[in-house]
XYZ file of N, CA and C in Angstrom:
375
model
N 228.356 140.047 -0.902
C 229.569 139.701 0.623
C 229.201 138.577 0.742
N 229.577 137.644 1.163
C 229.626 136.096 1.381
C 229.505 135.981 2.740
N 228.742 135.529 3.453
C 227.922 134.632 4.876
C 228.742 133.344 5.305
N 228.937 132.911 6.362
C 229.476 131.511 6.656
C 228.816 131.478 8.155
N 227.616 130.395 8.403
C 227.263 130.459 10.018
C 227.438 129.153 10.590
N 227.732 129.769 11.933
C 228.397 128.324 12.464
C 227.632 127.685 13.350
N 227.717 127.022 14.429
C 227.754 127.111 15.374
C 226.389 125.924 16.474
N 226.304 125.428 14.666
C 224.976 124.692 15.374
C 225.265 123.482 15.976
N 224.193 122.268 16.492
C 225.157 121.367 16.287
C 223.576 120.746 17.701
N 223.839 119.626 18.650
C 223.360 118.570 18.746
C 223.019 119.581 20.606
N 221.705 119.783 21.254
C 221.914 119.812 22.603
C 221.068 119.606 23.350
N 221.342 119.507 24.567
C 219.882 118.269 25.643
C 219.040 120.207 26.181
N 217.775 119.960 26.003
C 216.879 120.337 26.372
C 217.116 121.611 27.614
N 217.845 122.778 27.689
C 217.613 124.069 28.399
C 219.893 124.638 28.697
N 219.626 123.504 27.471
C 221.175 123.938 27.371
C 220.894 125.717 26.440
N 222.406 125.960 25.945
C 222.639 127.584 25.071
C 223.490 127.178 24.209
N 223.698 127.833 23.031
C 224.213 127.411 21.602
C 224.662 129.961 21.397
N 225.170 129.398 21.142
C 226.285 131.042 20.478
C 226.052 130.427 18.659
N 225.110 130.966 17.899
C 225.471 130.500 16.240
C 226.343 131.823 16.100
N 227.013 131.392 15.145
C 228.190 133.109 14.236
C 227.619 132.765 12.871
N 228.072 134.326 12.702
C 227.628 134.713 10.687
C 228.834 135.883 10.749
N 229.805 134.778 9.760
C 231.040 135.699 9.632
C 230.446 136.349 7.731
N 230.995 137.781 8.258
C 230.640 138.345 6.528
C 231.830 138.833 6.000
N 232.734 137.762 4.809
C 233.373 138.426 4.098
C 232.541 139.120 3.200
N 233.825 139.778 2.450
C 233.768 140.343 0.631
C 233.317 141.811 0.819
N 232.536 142.107 0.131
C 231.520 144.100 0.259
C 230.946 143.482 0.598
N 230.962 144.448 1.943
C 229.417 145.270 3.056
C 229.313 145.988 3.229
N 229.783 146.795 2.209
C 229.000 148.479 2.424
C 227.706 148.860 2.131
N 226.831 149.620 2.376
C 225.150 149.158 2.312
C 224.587 148.885 2.594
N 225.015 147.316 3.443
C 224.969 147.092 4.146
C 223.898 147.259 5.363
N 222.551 147.209 5.665
C 221.739 147.734 6.826
C 221.972 147.240 7.623
N 221.211 145.599 7.765
C 221.203 144.684 8.969
C 221.890 143.309 8.532
N 221.907 142.553 9.782
C 221.544 141.678 9.822
C 220.774 140.358 9.918
N 220.249 139.497 9.646
C 219.546 138.794 10.179
C 219.184 137.127 10.517
N 218.250 136.667 11.332
C 218.328 135.091 11.062
C 217.600 134.384 11.079
N 216.947 133.515 10.657
C 215.147 132.913 10.616
C 216.152 131.634 10.652
N 215.485 130.872 11.419
C 214.940 129.263 11.243
C 214.363 128.514 10.657
N 214.347 127.395 10.206
C 213.647 126.785 9.246
C 213.037 125.286 9.421
N 212.599 124.830 9.947
C 212.581 123.653 10.418
C 211.935 123.088 9.275
N 211.987 121.438 9.289
C 211.431 120.568 8.769
C 210.319 120.471 8.671
N 210.138 120.878 6.733
C 208.740 120.680 6.040
C 208.258 122.128 6.979
N 208.577 123.240 7.147
C 207.966 124.384 7.323
C 208.580 125.856 6.937
N 208.130 126.672 6.403
C 208.755 127.446 5.229
C 209.956 128.490 6.851
N 210.264 129.333 6.223
C 211.346 130.150 7.330
C 210.985 131.020 7.759
N 211.342 131.395 8.341
C 210.529 131.746 10.166
C 211.739 133.037 10.152
N 211.702 133.995 10.257
C 212.438 135.061 10.872
C 211.863 135.500 12.450
N 213.950 135.430 12.841
C 213.936 135.049 14.488
C 214.175 136.856 14.598
N 215.678 137.125 14.116
C 215.775 138.640 15.008
C 216.324 138.987 13.828
N 216.753 140.667 13.823
C 217.526 141.387 13.777
C 218.365 142.228 13.853
N 219.689 142.519 13.481
C 220.772 143.688 13.972
C 221.295 144.698 13.416
N 220.869 146.725 13.029
C 221.324 146.776 12.552
C 223.038 146.586 12.333
N 223.557 146.528 10.813
C 225.119 146.141 10.664
C 226.265 147.340 11.325
N 226.063 147.920 12.044
C 226.988 148.780 13.132
C 227.144 148.430 14.417
N 225.549 147.191 14.679
C 224.833 146.692 15.746
C 224.274 147.619 16.909
N 223.810 148.795 16.032
C 223.883 149.638 17.417
C 221.808 149.595 17.703
N 221.503 148.861 16.666
C 219.940 148.515 16.841
C 219.462 147.517 16.783
N 218.238 147.313 17.328
C 217.915 145.270 17.449
C 216.575 145.015 17.486
N 216.320 144.155 16.898
C 214.499 143.087 17.125
C 214.673 142.245 16.515
N 214.024 142.037 17.580
C 213.200 140.821 17.928
C 211.849 140.405 17.343
N 211.510 139.547 16.509
C 210.319 138.521 16.274
C 209.725 138.363 18.142
N 208.349 138.843 17.718
C 207.596 138.928 19.193
C 207.316 136.981 20.078
N 207.460 136.155 18.937
C 207.613 134.487 19.966
C 208.507 134.067 20.282
N 210.340 135.249 19.509
C 210.983 135.205 20.083
C 211.973 135.580 21.164
N 211.304 137.020 21.946
C 211.377 137.997 22.517
C 211.992 136.989 23.987
N 213.118 137.184 25.201
C 213.516 136.356 26.103
C 214.116 135.463 25.944
N 214.024 135.077 24.805
C 215.242 133.100 24.773
C 216.402 133.493 24.095
N 216.262 134.638 23.483
C 217.520 135.006 22.225
C 218.027 136.491 21.865
N 219.319 136.479 22.021
C 220.071 137.667 22.297
C 220.951 137.818 20.545
N 220.968 138.795 20.612
C 221.447 138.874 19.204
C 222.403 140.097 19.187
N 223.812 140.263 18.069
C 224.962 140.482 18.949
C 225.984 141.080 17.390
N 226.579 141.983 17.567
C 227.251 141.494 16.805
C 229.084 141.962 17.001
N 229.809 141.636 16.479
C 231.638 142.258 16.887
C 231.286 142.688 15.533
N 231.671 144.424 14.726
C 232.235 145.223 14.464
C 234.112 144.464 14.275
N 234.330 144.685 15.404
C 235.619 144.349 14.723
C 236.288 142.729 14.251
N 235.294 141.766 14.451
C 235.303 140.933 13.445
C 234.294 140.639 12.572
N 234.156 141.384 12.454
C 232.717 141.566 10.968
C 232.023 140.283 11.656
N 231.773 139.721 12.654
C 230.611 139.116 13.395
C 229.609 138.667 13.342
N 228.422 138.413 13.270
C 226.862 137.875 14.013
C 227.039 137.578 14.782
N 226.120 137.237 15.680
C 225.950 136.177 17.038
C 224.067 136.037 17.277
N 223.959 134.814 17.309
C 222.755 134.126 17.602
C 222.692 133.602 19.022
N 222.472 133.960 20.105
C 222.342 133.733 21.449
C 221.217 132.876 21.779
N 220.793 131.200 21.788
C 219.518 131.589 22.112
C 219.893 130.016 23.935
N 219.222 130.049 24.625
C 219.553 130.420 26.004
C 217.891 129.083 26.429
N 218.075 128.106 27.169
C 217.250 127.662 27.742
C 216.237 127.076 26.714
N 217.277 126.240 25.486
C 216.683 125.706 24.124
C 215.173 124.651 24.776
N 214.734 124.209 23.635
C 213.558 123.391 23.272
C 214.112 122.800 22.721
N 213.302 121.251 22.020
C 212.872 120.874 21.390
C 212.586 121.735 20.171
N 210.921 122.076 20.484
C 210.663 122.931 19.009
C 211.636 124.351 18.390
N 212.885 124.165 19.358
C 214.099 124.928 18.188
C 214.516 124.318 18.070
N 214.063 122.687 17.929
C 215.082 122.408 16.582
C 214.778 122.875 14.900
N 216.157 123.116 14.051
C 215.783 124.003 13.235
C 216.836 124.047 12.392
N 216.854 124.109 11.079
C 218.070 124.894 10.600
C 218.266 126.005 10.546
N 219.389 126.707 10.944
C 219.285 128.907 11.318
C 220.136 129.096 9.922
N 219.550 130.170 9.855
C 220.507 131.245 8.470
C 220.404 132.344 8.616
N 221.997 132.964 8.843
C 221.957 134.224 8.418
C 221.754 134.959 7.760
N 222.315 136.228 7.510
C 221.449 137.396 5.680
C 221.465 137.952 6.228
N 222.110 139.239 5.168
C 222.081 140.507 4.886
C 220.907 141.277 3.702
N 220.600 142.277 4.493
C 220.136 143.033 3.918
C 220.167 144.778 3.594
N 219.728 144.960 2.817
C 220.520 146.194 2.658
C 220.005 147.684 3.094
N 218.350 147.363 4.228
C 217.642 148.713 4.246
C 216.826 148.113 5.729
N 217.237 148.746 6.730
C 216.673 148.581 8.054
C 215.434 148.071 8.036
N 214.756 149.089 7.791
C 213.051 149.484 7.614
C 212.361 147.870 7.204
N 213.332 146.977 6.177
C 212.371 146.330 5.052
C 213.128 145.013 6.441
N 214.271 145.128 6.509
C 214.369 144.109 7.852
C 213.533 143.024 8.507
N 213.918 144.309 9.594
C 212.565 143.706 10.737
C 211.265 143.576 10.199
N 210.685 144.080 8.675
C 209.550 142.954 8.688
C 209.235 141.452 8.600
N 210.824 141.078 8.446
C 210.872 139.702 8.565
C 211.213 138.716 7.614
N 210.824 139.948 6.123
C 210.203 138.646 4.984
C 211.195 138.794 4.365
N 210.966 137.260 3.444
C 212.787 136.364 3.651
C 213.347 137.060 1.764
N 211.816 137.961 1.422
C 212.981 138.137 -0.053
C 213.272 140.027 0.362
N 213.048 140.224 1.125
C 214.197 141.418 2.059
C 215.911 141.743 2.061
N 215.883 140.032 2.362
C 217.281 140.058 1.746
C 217.766 139.321 1.278
N 219.158 140.599 0.717
C 219.884 139.732 -0.325
C 220.480 138.635 -0.500
N 221.067 138.298 1.221
C 222.794 137.663 0.552
C 222.120 136.160 1.799
N 222.597 135.557 1.057
C 222.081 134.177 2.843
C 223.826 133.180 2.990
N 223.677 133.013 3.880
C 225.144 132.092 4.660
C 224.251 130.409 4.131
N 224.932 129.577 4.816
C 224.561 128.781 3.823
C 223.329 127.442 4.872
N 223.074 128.103 6.312
C 222.644 127.270 7.778
C 223.253 126.201 8.579
N 223.589 126.755 9.782
C 223.842 125.495 10.415
C 222.423 124.759 11.727
N 222.696 123.527 11.303
C 221.617 122.556 12.177
C 221.562 122.814 13.951
N 220.582 123.155 14.351
C 220.230 122.457 15.809
C 219.670 121.605 15.824
N 219.784 120.835 16.782
C 219.416 119.706 17.242
C 219.118 120.083 18.700
N 217.770 120.109 19.236
C 217.750 119.883 20.481
C 217.041 118.267 21.532
N 217.070 117.797 21.971
C 217.213 116.677 22.291
C 216.242 116.518 23.977
N 214.857 116.170 23.861
C 214.191 116.566 24.800
C 214.946 115.146 26.345
């Protein structure tokens, strides 16, 4: 599977963004799409995951409330909506695919085998 993330940009604090991740290629056997972010000089951190059929969602504790993950299976696309953006949300955001739901919700980077190229989000104060 190939993943293509988009939707990042420069946003003022308090604004919203919806990131998209289009999956192409062979998706059979995939169990989850996850979103991660990586700020400059920091490790990549898990944000949220959604089952490939879109029926189950899981959020990192630190991200609950302002972030909504979703999927449109007719478009083979996943989304990450971030509301009330804060400067500390500034990071490169990555989507990734995992072949196992239980390992996907661990938020462990190696649990995901396929990664998109990342989309940059910059939040100005």
